[in-house]
Coordinates of C-alpha atoms in Angstrom, one line a residue:
Chain I
M5 CA -9.8 -3.9 15.2
Y6 CA -7.3 -3.3 13.8
T7 CA -3.6 -2.6 15.4
K8 CA -0.1 -2.0 14.1
D9 CA 2.8 -0.6 15.6
G10 CA 1.1 0.6 18.8
E11 CA -1.8 2.3 17.4
K12 CA -5.7 1.0 17.1
Y13 CA -7.3 1.6 14.4
F14 CA -11.8 1.6 14.7
I15 CA -12.1 0.0 11.6
V16 CA -15.9 1.2 9.5
D17 CA -16.3 -0.3 5.7
A18 CA -18.9 2.3 4.8
H19 CA -18.8 -0.3 1.3
I20 CA -20.0 -3.7 1.0
A21 CA -22.5 -6.0 -0.7
L22 CA -24.0 -9.4 -0.3
W23 CA -24.4 -9.4 -4.3
D24 CA -25.7 -12.8 -6.5
A25 CA -25.1 -13.2 -10.1
R26 CA -24.8 -16.7 -10.5
V27 CA -25.9 -17.4 -14.1
E28 CA -29.3 -18.8 -12.7
N29 CA -30.4 -14.4 -11.9
Q30 CA -28.9 -13.2 -14.4
R31 CA -31.3 -12.3 -16.8
T32 CA -29.6 -10.8 -19.7
I33 CA -26.0 -10.7 -21.5
H34 CA -26.0 -7.7 -19.1
G35 CA -26.0 -9.4 -16.1
K36 CA -22.6 -11.1 -18.0
Q37 CA -21.3 -8.6 -18.7
F38 CA -21.7 -6.9 -15.3
I39 CA -20.1 -9.4 -13.0
D40 CA -17.1 -10.1 -15.8
C41 CA -16.6 -6.4 -15.5
F42 CA -16.1 -6.3 -12.6
Y43 CA -14.8 -9.2 -12.2
D44 CA -11.3 -8.2 -14.5
Y45 CA -11.7 -5.0 -12.4
H46 CA -10.4 -7.7 -9.1
R47 CA -8.3 -9.5 -11.0
N48 CA -6.0 -6.3 -12.6
L49 CA -6.0 -4.1 -9.2
S50 CA -5.1 -6.5 -6.1
P51 CA -2.3 -8.6 -5.2
A52 CA -1.8 -11.8 -6.4
S53 CA -2.2 -13.4 -2.9
E54 CA -5.5 -12.3 -2.7
L55 CA -6.6 -13.4 -6.4
W56 CA -10.1 -15.3 -6.3
S57 CA -11.1 -17.9 -9.2
Y58 CA -13.9 -16.9 -11.3
E59 CA -17.1 -19.6 -9.6
E60 CA -15.8 -18.0 -5.9
Y61 CA -16.1 -14.2 -7.1
L62 CA -19.8 -14.9 -8.2
Y63 CA -21.0 -15.2 -5.3
Q64 CA -20.1 -15.4 -1.4
G65 CA -23.4 -15.8 0.9
G66 CA -23.6 -14.5 4.4
E67 CA -20.8 -17.2 5.9
R68 CA -18.1 -16.1 4.1
L69 CA -19.0 -13.0 3.6
M70 CA -19.0 -12.9 7.9
R71 CA -15.6 -14.1 8.0
D72 CA -13.9 -12.0 4.8
V73 CA -15.3 -8.8 6.3
F74 CA -14.8 -9.0 9.7
E75 CA -12.9 -11.8 10.9
L76 CA -9.8 -11.4 8.3
G77 CA -10.7 -8.5 7.1
Y78 CA -10.6 -6.3 10.5
A79 CA -13.7 -4.4 10.5
D80 CA -15.5 -3.3 13.7
H81 CA -18.5 -2.8 11.7
A82 CA -19.8 -2.7 8.1
I83 CA -22.6 -0.7 5.3
F84 CA -24.5 -2.6 2.6
Q85 CA -25.1 -0.4 0.1
P86 CA -26.8 -2.5 -3.0
A87 CA -27.2 -2.0 -6.7
R88 CA -30.3 -3.5 -7.6
L89 CA -30.1 -3.5 -11.4
G90 CA -33.0 -5.3 -11.5
E91 CA -32.4 -5.3 -15.9
F92 CA -29.6 -7.4 -14.9
Y93 CA -30.7 -9.8 -12.3
K94 CA -33.7 -11.9 -12.0
T95 CA -33.8 -10.6 -8.1
G96 CA -31.4 -7.7 -8.8
F97 CA -28.0 -8.2 -7.9
G98 CA -27.8 -7.4 -4.3
Q99 CA -30.1 -9.0 -2.2
T100 CA -32.4 -7.7 0.3
Q101 CA -33.6 -10.1 2.3
E102 CA -30.3 -12.0 2.7
A103 CA -28.9 -9.1 4.4
L104 CA -31.2 -7.9 5.9
A105 CA -31.6 -11.3 7.7
L106 CA -28.0 -10.9 8.7
T107 CA -27.7 -7.0 9.6
R108 CA -30.4 -8.2 11.9
A109 CA -28.8 -11.1 13.7
N110 CA -26.0 -9.1 13.6
P111 CA -27.0 -5.5 14.2
D112 CA -24.4 -4.2 15.7
K113 CA -21.6 -5.3 13.5
L114 CA -24.0 -4.6 10.3
T115 CA -26.0 -1.6 8.5
Y116 CA -28.1 -2.2 6.8
N117 CA -28.3 0.7 3.6
H118 CA -31.3 0.3 0.8
Y119 CA -31.6 2.1 -1.9
F120 CA -34.4 4.0 -4.0
D121 CA -35.4 4.8 -7.3
P122 CA -36.9 7.6 -8.7
R123 CA -38.4 6.4 -11.4
D124 CA -41.1 4.1 -9.7
G125 CA -43.0 7.6 -9.7
E126 CA -45.3 7.3 -6.2
R127 CA -46.2 3.6 -5.9
G128 CA -41.8 4.5 -4.6
L129 CA -42.5 7.4 -2.6
D130 CA -44.9 4.6 -1.0
R131 CA -42.4 1.8 -0.8
L132 CA -39.5 3.8 0.9
R133 CA -41.1 5.0 3.3
Q134 CA -42.6 1.7 3.8
D135 CA -39.5 0.3 3.6
A136 CA -37.6 3.0 5.7
E137 CA -39.7 1.2 8.5
E138 CA -39.0 -1.7 7.9
M139 CA -35.7 -1.9 7.3
G140 CA -35.3 0.5 9.5
L141 CA -33.4 2.9 7.5
K142 CA -29.9 5.4 8.1
G143 CA -28.7 4.9 4.1
V144 CA -29.5 4.6 0.7
K145 CA -27.2 4.0 -1.9
L146 CA -28.8 5.9 -5.0
Y147 CA -27.0 3.8 -8.5
T148 CA -27.9 6.1 -10.8
A149 CA -27.0 4.9 -14.1
D150 CA -29.1 1.9 -13.5
W151 CA -31.7 1.2 -16.2
H152 CA -35.3 0.7 -15.8
G153 CA -37.7 -0.1 -18.8
D154 CA -36.3 2.5 -22.2
S155 CA -34.1 5.4 -19.4
R156 CA -30.5 4.4 -18.7
G157 CA -30.0 6.8 -16.3
Y158 CA -31.1 9.5 -13.8
K159 CA -30.2 12.6 -12.2
L160 CA -30.3 14.2 -8.4
S161 CA -32.0 16.8 -9.1
D162 CA -34.8 16.7 -11.1
P163 CA -37.8 16.7 -9.9
W164 CA -38.8 12.9 -9.9
T165 CA -35.7 12.5 -6.7
Y166 CA -36.1 16.2 -5.1
R167 CA -39.8 14.0 -4.0
Y168 CA -37.8 11.6 -2.9
L169 CA -35.5 12.8 -0.7
E170 CA -38.0 15.1 0.7
V171 CA -39.4 11.6 1.7
A172 CA -36.0 10.3 2.8
R173 CA -34.9 13.1 5.0
E174 CA -39.4 13.3 6.5
V175 CA -38.5 9.1 7.0
G176 CA -34.9 10.3 8.7
I177 CA -33.0 8.8 6.4
K178 CA -29.3 11.7 6.4
N179 CA -26.7 9.9 4.5
I180 CA -27.9 9.6 1.0
H181 CA -24.4 7.1 -1.1
V182 CA -24.4 8.5 -4.5
H183 CA -22.2 5.9 -7.4
K184 CA -20.3 8.0 -9.1
G185 CA -17.7 6.3 -10.6
P186 CA -15.6 4.5 -13.9
T187 CA -16.9 5.9 -16.4
I188 CA -19.6 2.7 -17.9
R189 CA -22.7 3.6 -19.2
P190 CA -23.7 7.0 -19.0
L191 CA -25.2 7.8 -23.1
D192 CA -24.3 12.1 -23.4
R193 CA -26.6 12.5 -20.4
D194 CA -24.0 11.2 -18.7
A195 CA -24.9 9.1 -15.9
F196 CA -22.4 9.7 -13.7
D197 CA -21.5 13.5 -13.4
V198 CA -21.2 14.0 -10.5
A199 CA -22.6 18.0 -11.3
D200 CA -26.3 16.7 -9.9
V201 CA -24.6 16.0 -5.9
D202 CA -24.0 19.7 -6.6
H203 CA -27.9 20.7 -6.7
V204 CA -29.1 18.8 -4.1
A205 CA -25.9 19.2 -1.8
T206 CA -26.8 23.0 -1.5
D207 CA -30.5 22.4 -1.6
F208 CA -30.8 19.2 1.6
T209 CA -28.0 20.8 3.2
D210 CA -29.3 18.7 6.5
L211 CA -28.8 15.3 4.8
N212 CA -25.1 13.9 3.4
F213 CA -23.5 13.5 0.0
V214 CA -21.8 10.5 -0.2
V215 CA -19.5 10.3 -3.6
E216 CA -18.5 6.9 -3.6
H217 CA -15.4 6.3 -5.9
C218 CA -15.3 10.1 -5.2
G219 CA -16.4 10.9 -9.4
L220 CA -13.1 9.3 -10.8
P221 CA -12.4 9.6 -13.2
R222 CA -13.9 12.9 -12.9
L223 CA -12.4 14.0 -9.7
E224 CA -11.7 17.8 -10.3
D225 CA -15.3 19.0 -11.4
F226 CA -15.7 16.5 -7.8
C227 CA -13.3 17.8 -5.5
W228 CA -14.5 21.4 -6.7
I229 CA -18.2 20.9 -5.8
A230 CA -17.1 19.4 -1.8
T231 CA -14.9 22.4 -1.4
Q232 CA -17.8 24.6 -2.2
E233 CA -20.8 21.6 -0.1
P234 CA -19.4 21.4 3.3
N235 CA -21.9 18.1 3.2
V236 CA -20.8 16.2 0.6
Y237 CA -18.3 13.0 1.3
A238 CA -15.7 11.4 -0.7
G239 CA -16.0 7.6 -0.5
L240 CA -12.9 5.4 -1.9
A241 CA -14.2 2.2 -3.3
V242 CA -12.8 1.8 -6.1
A243 CA -10.6 4.4 -6.0
I244 CA -8.0 2.9 -2.8
P245 CA -7.0 -0.4 -4.8
F246 CA -5.2 1.2 -6.1
M247 CA -2.6 1.5 -3.7
H248 CA -0.6 -1.6 -4.8
T249 CA -0.6 -1.4 -8.0
R250 CA -0.2 2.5 -9.0
P251 CA 1.1 4.1 -5.4
R252 CA 1.4 6.8 -7.0
Y253 CA -2.1 7.1 -8.3
F254 CA -3.2 7.0 -4.9
A255 CA -1.2 9.1 -3.4
Q256 CA -2.3 12.1 -5.7
I257 CA -5.7 11.4 -4.8
I258 CA -5.6 11.1 -1.4
G259 CA -3.4 14.5 -0.6
E260 CA -6.1 15.8 -3.9
L261 CA -9.0 14.5 -1.0
L262 CA -7.1 15.7 2.2
Y263 CA -7.3 19.5 0.3
W264 CA -10.4 20.6 -1.3
L265 CA -12.1 18.2 1.4
D266 CA -10.1 17.5 5.3
E267 CA -9.6 14.0 7.0
N268 CA -12.7 14.7 7.7
R269 CA -14.7 13.8 5.0
I270 CA -13.5 10.4 3.9
F271 CA -14.9 7.1 4.0
F272 CA -12.9 3.6 3.7
S273 CA -14.6 1.0 2.0
S274 CA -13.6 -2.1 0.3
D275 CA -16.4 -2.4 -2.4
Y276 CA -16.6 -5.7 -0.9
A277 CA -16.6 -8.2 -3.2
L278 CA -14.5 -6.5 -5.8
W279 CA -12.1 -6.4 -3.4
T280 CA -11.5 -8.4 0.0
P281 CA -11.1 -6.4 3.1
K282 CA -8.1 -6.9 4.3
W283 CA -5.1 -6.2 2.2
L284 CA -6.5 -2.4 1.7
V285 CA -6.8 -2.6 5.9
E286 CA -3.4 -3.5 6.3
T287 CA -2.1 -1.5 2.9
F288 CA -4.0 1.5 4.2
V289 CA -2.5 2.1 8.0
D290 CA 1.2 1.3 6.4
F291 CA 0.5 4.1 3.0
Q292 CA 2.9 6.9 2.5
I293 CA 3.3 9.3 -0.5
P294 CA 5.9 9.2 -1.3
E295 CA 8.9 11.9 -0.7
D296 CA 8.6 13.9 -3.9
M297 CA 5.2 14.0 -4.0
S298 CA 6.5 17.2 -2.0
E299 CA 2.8 19.2 -2.9
Y300 CA 2.0 17.1 -0.3
A301 CA 2.0 16.6 3.2
P302 CA 2.4 14.0 4.5
L303 CA -0.2 11.5 5.8
T304 CA -0.8 11.9 10.4
V305 CA -1.8 8.1 12.2
D306 CA -4.5 10.3 13.7
Q307 CA -5.7 11.0 9.6
K308 CA -5.6 7.7 8.7
K309 CA -7.1 6.3 11.9
K310 CA -10.2 8.9 10.7
I311 CA -10.6 8.0 6.8
L312 CA -11.0 4.0 8.2
G313 CA -13.5 4.3 10.3
L314 CA -14.0 7.1 12.6
N315 CA -15.0 9.6 9.9
A316 CA -18.3 6.7 9.3
A317 CA -18.7 6.4 12.4
A318 CA -19.5 10.2 13.1
V319 CA -22.9 10.4 10.3
Y320 CA -23.6 6.7 10.7
D321 CA -23.7 7.4 14.9
I322 CA -21.6 4.0 15.2
P323 CA -20.6 3.8 19.2
V324 CA -16.3 4.7 18.7
P325 CA -14.6 2.6 22.5
E326 CA -13.0 5.9 24.3
E327 CA -9.2 4.5 23.6
L328 CA -10.2 4.3 20.0
Q329 CA -10.4 7.8 19.5
V330 CA -8.7 10.7 18.0
A331 CA -8.2 13.7 20.4
N332 CA -9.4 15.9 18.1
P333 CA -12.9 13.4 16.5
P334 CA -14.9 14.3 13.3
A335 CA -17.8 14.8 15.6
E336 CA -16.8 18.3 16.6
A337 CA -15.2 19.4 13.6
E338 CA -16.4 22.4 12.5
R339 CA -17.9 22.1 8.3
E340 CA -17.1 24.9 7.5
A341 CA -17.7 25.6 2.8
V342 CA -13.9 26.6 1.1
S343 CA -14.9 30.1 -0.8
V344 CA -13.9 29.4 -4.4
A345 CA -14.2 31.8 -7.1
Chain E
M7 CA 0.7 -7.4 -54.9
T8 CA 1.6 -8.2 -51.9
I9 CA 3.7 -5.1 -51.1
T10 CA 0.2 -3.3 -52.0
V11 CA -1.5 -5.2 -49.6
V12 CA 1.3 -4.2 -47.2
D13 CA 1.2 -1.1 -47.7
R14 CA -2.8 -0.5 -47.4
H15 CA -2.1 -2.4 -44.5
R16 CA 0.3 0.4 -43.0
E17 CA -1.8 2.9 -44.4
C18 CA -4.7 1.9 -42.7
L19 CA -3.0 1.8 -38.9
D20 CA -1.4 5.3 -40.2
A21 CA -4.8 7.0 -40.6
L22 CA -6.6 5.4 -37.4
S23 CA -3.4 7.1 -35.2
V24 CA -5.5 10.2 -35.8
V25 CA -8.4 8.5 -33.2
L26 CA -8.4 9.6 -30.1
D27 CA -9.8 7.8 -26.9
P28 CA -11.5 11.6 -26.2
E29 CA -11.1 11.0 -22.8
L30 CA -7.6 9.5 -22.3
D31 CA -6.4 12.1 -25.0
E32 CA -4.4 9.2 -26.8
P33 CA -5.3 7.6 -30.1
I34 CA -6.6 3.6 -30.4
T35 CA -4.1 2.8 -31.7
D36 CA -1.4 2.9 -28.9
L37 CA -3.9 1.9 -27.0
G38 CA -4.6 -1.4 -28.0
F39 CA -7.9 -0.5 -29.6
V40 CA -7.7 -2.3 -32.5
R41 CA -8.3 -5.6 -32.1
S42 CA -7.9 -6.7 -36.0
L43 CA -7.6 -5.4 -39.1
D44 CA -8.0 -6.6 -42.9
V45 CA -7.2 -6.3 -46.4
E46 CA -9.1 -7.7 -49.2
G47 CA -8.8 -5.1 -52.8
A48 CA -10.9 -1.9 -51.5
T49 CA -12.3 -3.7 -48.9
V50 CA -11.0 -2.4 -45.3
T51 CA -12.8 -4.7 -42.3
V52 CA -11.3 -3.2 -38.6
H53 CA -12.3 -4.9 -35.5
L54 CA -12.6 -2.8 -32.4
R55 CA -11.7 -4.1 -28.1
L56 CA -12.6 -1.2 -25.3
P57 CA -11.9 -2.4 -21.7
T58 CA -14.7 -3.6 -20.2
S59 CA -18.5 -4.3 -21.6
F60 CA -19.3 -1.3 -20.5
C61 CA -17.7 1.7 -21.3
S62 CA -19.5 4.7 -22.2
P63 CA -20.7 4.1 -25.1
N64 CA -21.1 7.6 -27.0
F65 CA -17.1 7.3 -26.1
A66 CA -17.0 4.1 -27.8
Y67 CA -19.5 5.5 -30.9
L68 CA -17.5 8.1 -31.4
M69 CA -14.3 6.4 -31.5
A70 CA -15.9 3.6 -34.1
S71 CA -17.1 6.7 -36.3
D72 CA -13.9 8.1 -36.5
S73 CA -11.7 5.0 -37.5
K74 CA -14.8 4.9 -40.0
D75 CA -14.6 8.3 -41.6
A76 CA -10.5 7.8 -41.9
L77 CA -10.8 4.7 -43.1
T78 CA -13.1 5.6 -45.7
D79 CA -10.7 9.5 -46.2
L80 CA -8.9 6.7 -48.1
F81 CA -8.3 7.7 -51.9
W82 CA -8.6 3.7 -52.9
T83 CA -10.8 2.1 -50.1
E84 CA -15.0 1.5 -51.2
R85 CA -16.4 -0.6 -48.6
V86 CA -15.6 0.3 -44.7
V87 CA -16.2 -1.7 -42.3
V88 CA -15.8 -1.0 -38.4
E89 CA -17.6 -3.3 -35.4
L90 CA -17.0 -3.1 -32.2
D91 CA -16.5 -6.1 -30.8
D92 CA -17.9 -7.7 -26.9
H93 CA -19.7 -4.1 -25.6
H94 CA -23.4 -3.9 -24.5
D95 CA -24.0 -1.8 -27.2
S96 CA -22.2 -3.5 -29.8
D97 CA -25.2 -4.8 -31.7
L98 CA -26.8 -1.1 -31.9
I99 CA -23.4 0.3 -32.8
N100 CA -22.4 -2.0 -35.2
A101 CA -26.0 -1.6 -37.0
G102 CA -25.6 1.9 -36.8
L103 CA -22.6 2.5 -38.5
A104 CA -23.4 0.2 -41.5
A105 CA -26.5 2.1 -41.9
D106 CA -24.0 5.2 -41.5
A107 CA -27.4 6.2 -39.3
G108 CA -24.4 9.0 -37.0
Y109 CA -24.4 9.2 -33.3
R110 CA -28.9 10.6 -33.1
G111 CA -29.7 7.5 -35.3
T112 CA -27.9 5.0 -33.5
F113 CA -29.1 6.6 -29.8
R114 CA -32.3 7.6 -30.6
H115 CA -33.8 9.2 -28.0
E116 CA -31.0 8.8 -25.3
A117 CA -29.4 11.2 -27.2
E118 CA -29.6 15.2 -26.3
Q119 CA -26.6 16.2 -26.9
D120 CA -24.3 17.0 -30.7
L121 CA -20.8 14.7 -30.2
D122 CA -19.6 17.8 -30.9
E123 CA -19.9 19.2 -27.7
L124 CA -18.8 16.5 -26.1
R125 CA -15.7 16.8 -28.5
L126 CA -14.9 19.9 -27.4
T127 CA -15.5 18.9 -22.7
F128 CA -12.6 16.7 -23.8
R129 CA -10.3 19.0 -25.9
R130 CA -10.5 21.1 -23.1
K131 CA -9.6 18.3 -20.3
A132 CA -6.2 17.6 -22.7
H133 CA -5.4 20.9 -22.9
T134 CA -5.9 21.2 -18.5
A135 CA -3.6 18.6 -18.0
A136 CA -1.3 19.7 -20.9
M137 CA -0.4 23.1 -19.2
E138 CA -0.4 21.8 -15.8
R139 CA 2.0 18.8 -16.5
A140 CA 4.3 21.7 -18.0
L141 CA 4.4 23.3 -14.5
T142 CA 4.5 21.0 -12.4
T143 CA 7.3 20.3 -14.3
L144 CA 9.3 23.5 -14.2
L145 CA 8.0 23.7 -10.2
R146 CA 9.8 20.7 -9.5
A147 CA 12.9 21.7 -11.4
D148 CA 12.9 25.4 -9.9
D149 CA 12.7 25.7 -6.8
T150 CA 12.8 29.6 -6.3
L151 CA 9.3 28.9 -8.5
R152 CA 6.5 29.5 -5.7
E153 CA 2.9 29.0 -6.6
S154 CA 1.8 31.6 -6.7
E155 CA 3.8 32.9 -9.4
I156 CA 2.8 30.3 -11.8
G157 CA 0.3 32.7 -13.1
D158 CA 3.4 35.1 -15.0
V159 CA 5.0 32.2 -16.5
T160 CA 4.7 32.5 -21.1
L161 CA 5.7 29.6 -23.2
A162 CA 9.2 30.8 -23.5
D163 CA 9.9 30.2 -20.1
L164 CA 9.1 26.2 -20.2
R165 CA 12.4 24.5 -20.3
D166 CA 11.6 20.6 -21.1
E167 CA 11.5 20.3 -24.3
R168 CA 8.4 16.9 -24.2
T169 CA 5.4 18.7 -21.9
T170 CA 5.7 22.1 -24.1
T171 CA 5.5 20.6 -27.3
A172 CA 2.3 18.9 -25.9
L173 CA 1.3 22.0 -24.8
L174 CA 1.7 23.6 -27.9
R175 CA -0.6 21.2 -29.9
R176 CA -3.1 21.0 -27.7
R177 CA -3.6 25.8 -27.6
V178 CA -3.3 24.8 -31.5
A179 CA -6.2 22.5 -31.4
L180 CA -8.4 25.0 -29.3
G181 CA -7.0 28.2 -30.8
I182 CA -5.0 29.6 -28.2
S183 CA -2.6 31.7 -28.6
T184 CA 1.2 30.0 -29.0
D185 CA 3.3 33.3 -28.8
P186 CA 6.0 32.7 -26.5
G187 CA 5.0 35.2 -24.7
A188 CA 1.7 33.9 -23.9
V189 CA 1.0 33.1 -20.2
V190 CA 0.4 29.6 -19.8
L191 CA -1.7 29.0 -17.5
V192 CA -5.2 29.7 -18.9
D193 CA -8.9 28.9 -19.0
D194 CA -10.2 27.0 -21.9
H195 CA -10.6 30.4 -24.6
G196 CA -7.1 31.7 -23.0
N197 CA -8.0 34.6 -20.8
P198 CA -4.7 33.4 -17.8
Y199 CA -7.1 33.6 -14.3
P200 CA -7.0 36.4 -11.5
R201 CA -3.9 36.9 -9.3
E202 CA -5.7 35.2 -6.6
E203 CA -7.0 32.8 -7.9
V204 CA -3.9 31.3 -9.7
P205 CA -2.5 28.3 -6.6
L206 CA -6.7 27.2 -6.0
R207 CA -6.8 26.9 -10.8
L208 CA -3.4 25.0 -11.1
R209 CA -4.6 22.5 -8.5
R210 CA -7.7 22.5 -9.9
A211 CA -6.1 21.4 -13.1
R212 CA -3.1 19.5 -11.0
S213 CA -6.8 17.0 -10.5
T214 CA -8.0 17.3 -14.6
R215 CA -4.9 15.9 -14.6
I216 CA -4.2 13.2 -12.3
S217 CA -7.7 12.0 -13.1
I218 CA -6.9 11.4 -16.8
D219 CA -3.6 10.2 -15.8
G220 CA -5.1 7.5 -13.9
N221 CA -7.5 6.7 -15.9
A222 CA -5.3 6.2 -18.9
H223 CA -3.4 3.6 -17.0
F224 CA -6.9 1.4 -15.6
C225 CA -7.8 1.7 -19.0
R226 CA -5.2 0.3 -20.4
G227 CA -4.3 -2.4 -17.1
L228 CA -8.1 -3.6 -17.6
L229 CA -7.4 -4.2 -21.6
A230 CA -4.3 -6.5 -20.8
T231 CA -7.0 -8.7 -18.4
R232 CA -9.3 -8.6 -20.1
Y233 CA -8.4 -9.6 -23.8
P234 CA -4.4 -11.1 -22.4
G235 CA -1.8 -10.5 -25.2
S236 CA -3.0 -6.8 -25.9
E237 CA -0.1 -5.2 -24.2
Q238 CA 1.7 -5.9 -26.9
D239 CA -0.3 -3.8 -28.5
Q240 CA 0.2 -0.9 -26.1
T241 CA 2.7 1.8 -26.9
F242 CA 4.0 3.3 -23.7
R243 CA 2.2 6.4 -22.2
P244 CA 5.1 7.9 -19.8
E245 CA 2.4 10.7 -17.6
G246 CA 1.6 9.0 -14.8
A247 CA 3.7 6.0 -15.5
E248 CA 4.9 3.5 -11.8
A249 CA 7.9 1.2 -11.5
S250 CA 4.7 -2.0 -11.7
D251 CA 3.7 -0.3 -16.2
L252 CA 7.8 -1.1 -16.4
R253 CA 7.7 -4.4 -15.0
G254 CA 5.0 -5.4 -16.8
D255 CA 4.8 -8.6 -15.0
H256 CA 1.6 -7.7 -12.8
P257 CA -0.2 -11.9 -11.9
L258 CA -3.6 -12.2 -13.5
L259 CA -5.5 -16.2 -13.0
P260 CA -6.1 -16.9 -15.7
L261 CA -9.8 -16.7 -17.2
F262 CA -11.1 -20.3 -17.5
V263 CA -15.2 -18.7 -18.3
T264 CA -16.3 -19.4 -21.0
R265 CA -17.3 -15.9 -23.1
E266 CA -20.5 -16.5 -25.0
N267 CA -22.3 -13.8 -27.5
S268 CA -18.8 -12.5 -27.5

């Protein structure tokens, strides 16, 4: 919980990772390039006081994660969203067993979301059923640009993905997080194009699709889809740190999201360990739309409370103490599709 | 002799200034993507650098091959070598460029579409963003103008010179009319929208513009983070600029790891 000016905020960090990018886990040069790219993001967008050394950045471990996210970072709950990246890292980038053990040791604080890859075929379907049961999955993180043999990406609209989503539905996995972010690695069949979210959101109306990084830098495509599909959500991972270096840019992003979606479908995500959550929570609570941007209404305290935790808590059935709830809670909000031509 | 080399160097840079990053709609020379340029007689060698190892390979290929074409078109060049540094597909792209294998020849099964389609997509986005910049500038300057009336604004109504010039250039690139009486808010083919759709279309154009401006600044920042000093090679971008861009003092840790294979 975070308190500022007498207001209490229930915090759900909807996107964290326990990664291992140390040299001994790097399978190829791409493993190094990938973490270097993340480290550049970290160095480019973090305040000076929050910068880590490169060595610290490669691996944090569970103890440090708990301290950074919960003790220092104010989170009441956090959700793992791992990326496999098996072609880049020997035991993968996200550390499944370590994260799972940490979740089991702290069940009230952590939720473990796993991943599936439709290119794993039939065997992967059995594996998904097994993982769902063993790991108690409520959600998965899909990294559509992950490499897999000769393939450098897949689409949610691929027939095999449909089969996986059908199994997900059958085993109670309700929340599908999809990485659609800054342009990395797609070829012409753009693995981060958000258009495929449109297909699955229409065909699986009982599942929630959380678009991580809200489709940036294709915000317009994402907004267009999310406006029409009430089961599409925006994850603020990678978008939210722009508050520090590019506050006017962030104001426009949040302004557009509130316009095209609504205040009930936006999730706070630090994307730990890309960034530490503490300054993100503090800065967001203090953040306001610049006055000269008259095209956007000012952010209200209740909107911030919803974005920082209540929205994700509603979707993940995380209990929220009565005193931290808002008058118009997200769970009771009517999900409406806006009709667009 | 020295003068000739200096002139030729200048000519090469001028030639490269027409090569655009498709997504950012800016010349690679303004973005600081040209890492080095060497002229030796009739041989030109250029190294390009990008903000991350994982910049989209199709964009990377497009900029590199456009660079090679632009330099090859100079009447005096006999041999042009363009190499992309520190990219996850550097080897693949550099080999493809050296062999003039073309986009499909370079990426094989991964290349399904034509590059022309990609170019057109981004030319259209650039136009949409330029259109929104011109209209938002007008809206902010004129309190009496309502978003619902924006559909009636013609090119002759635009008063801001910079945003108007930029818009006209994008309209020419798409073959859209530049007649003073032509409506500003149009689709990719130059057709105006039905009145009831106007506010929504303006909002959508706005999100396109926000994407491009934000990404342009993120890429500039990342390039400077990755290659300290490269910010000196970047031209100031007024669109979407923030106070922090003018200071240029965003603190960065020195990168003390060695970058092998780079």
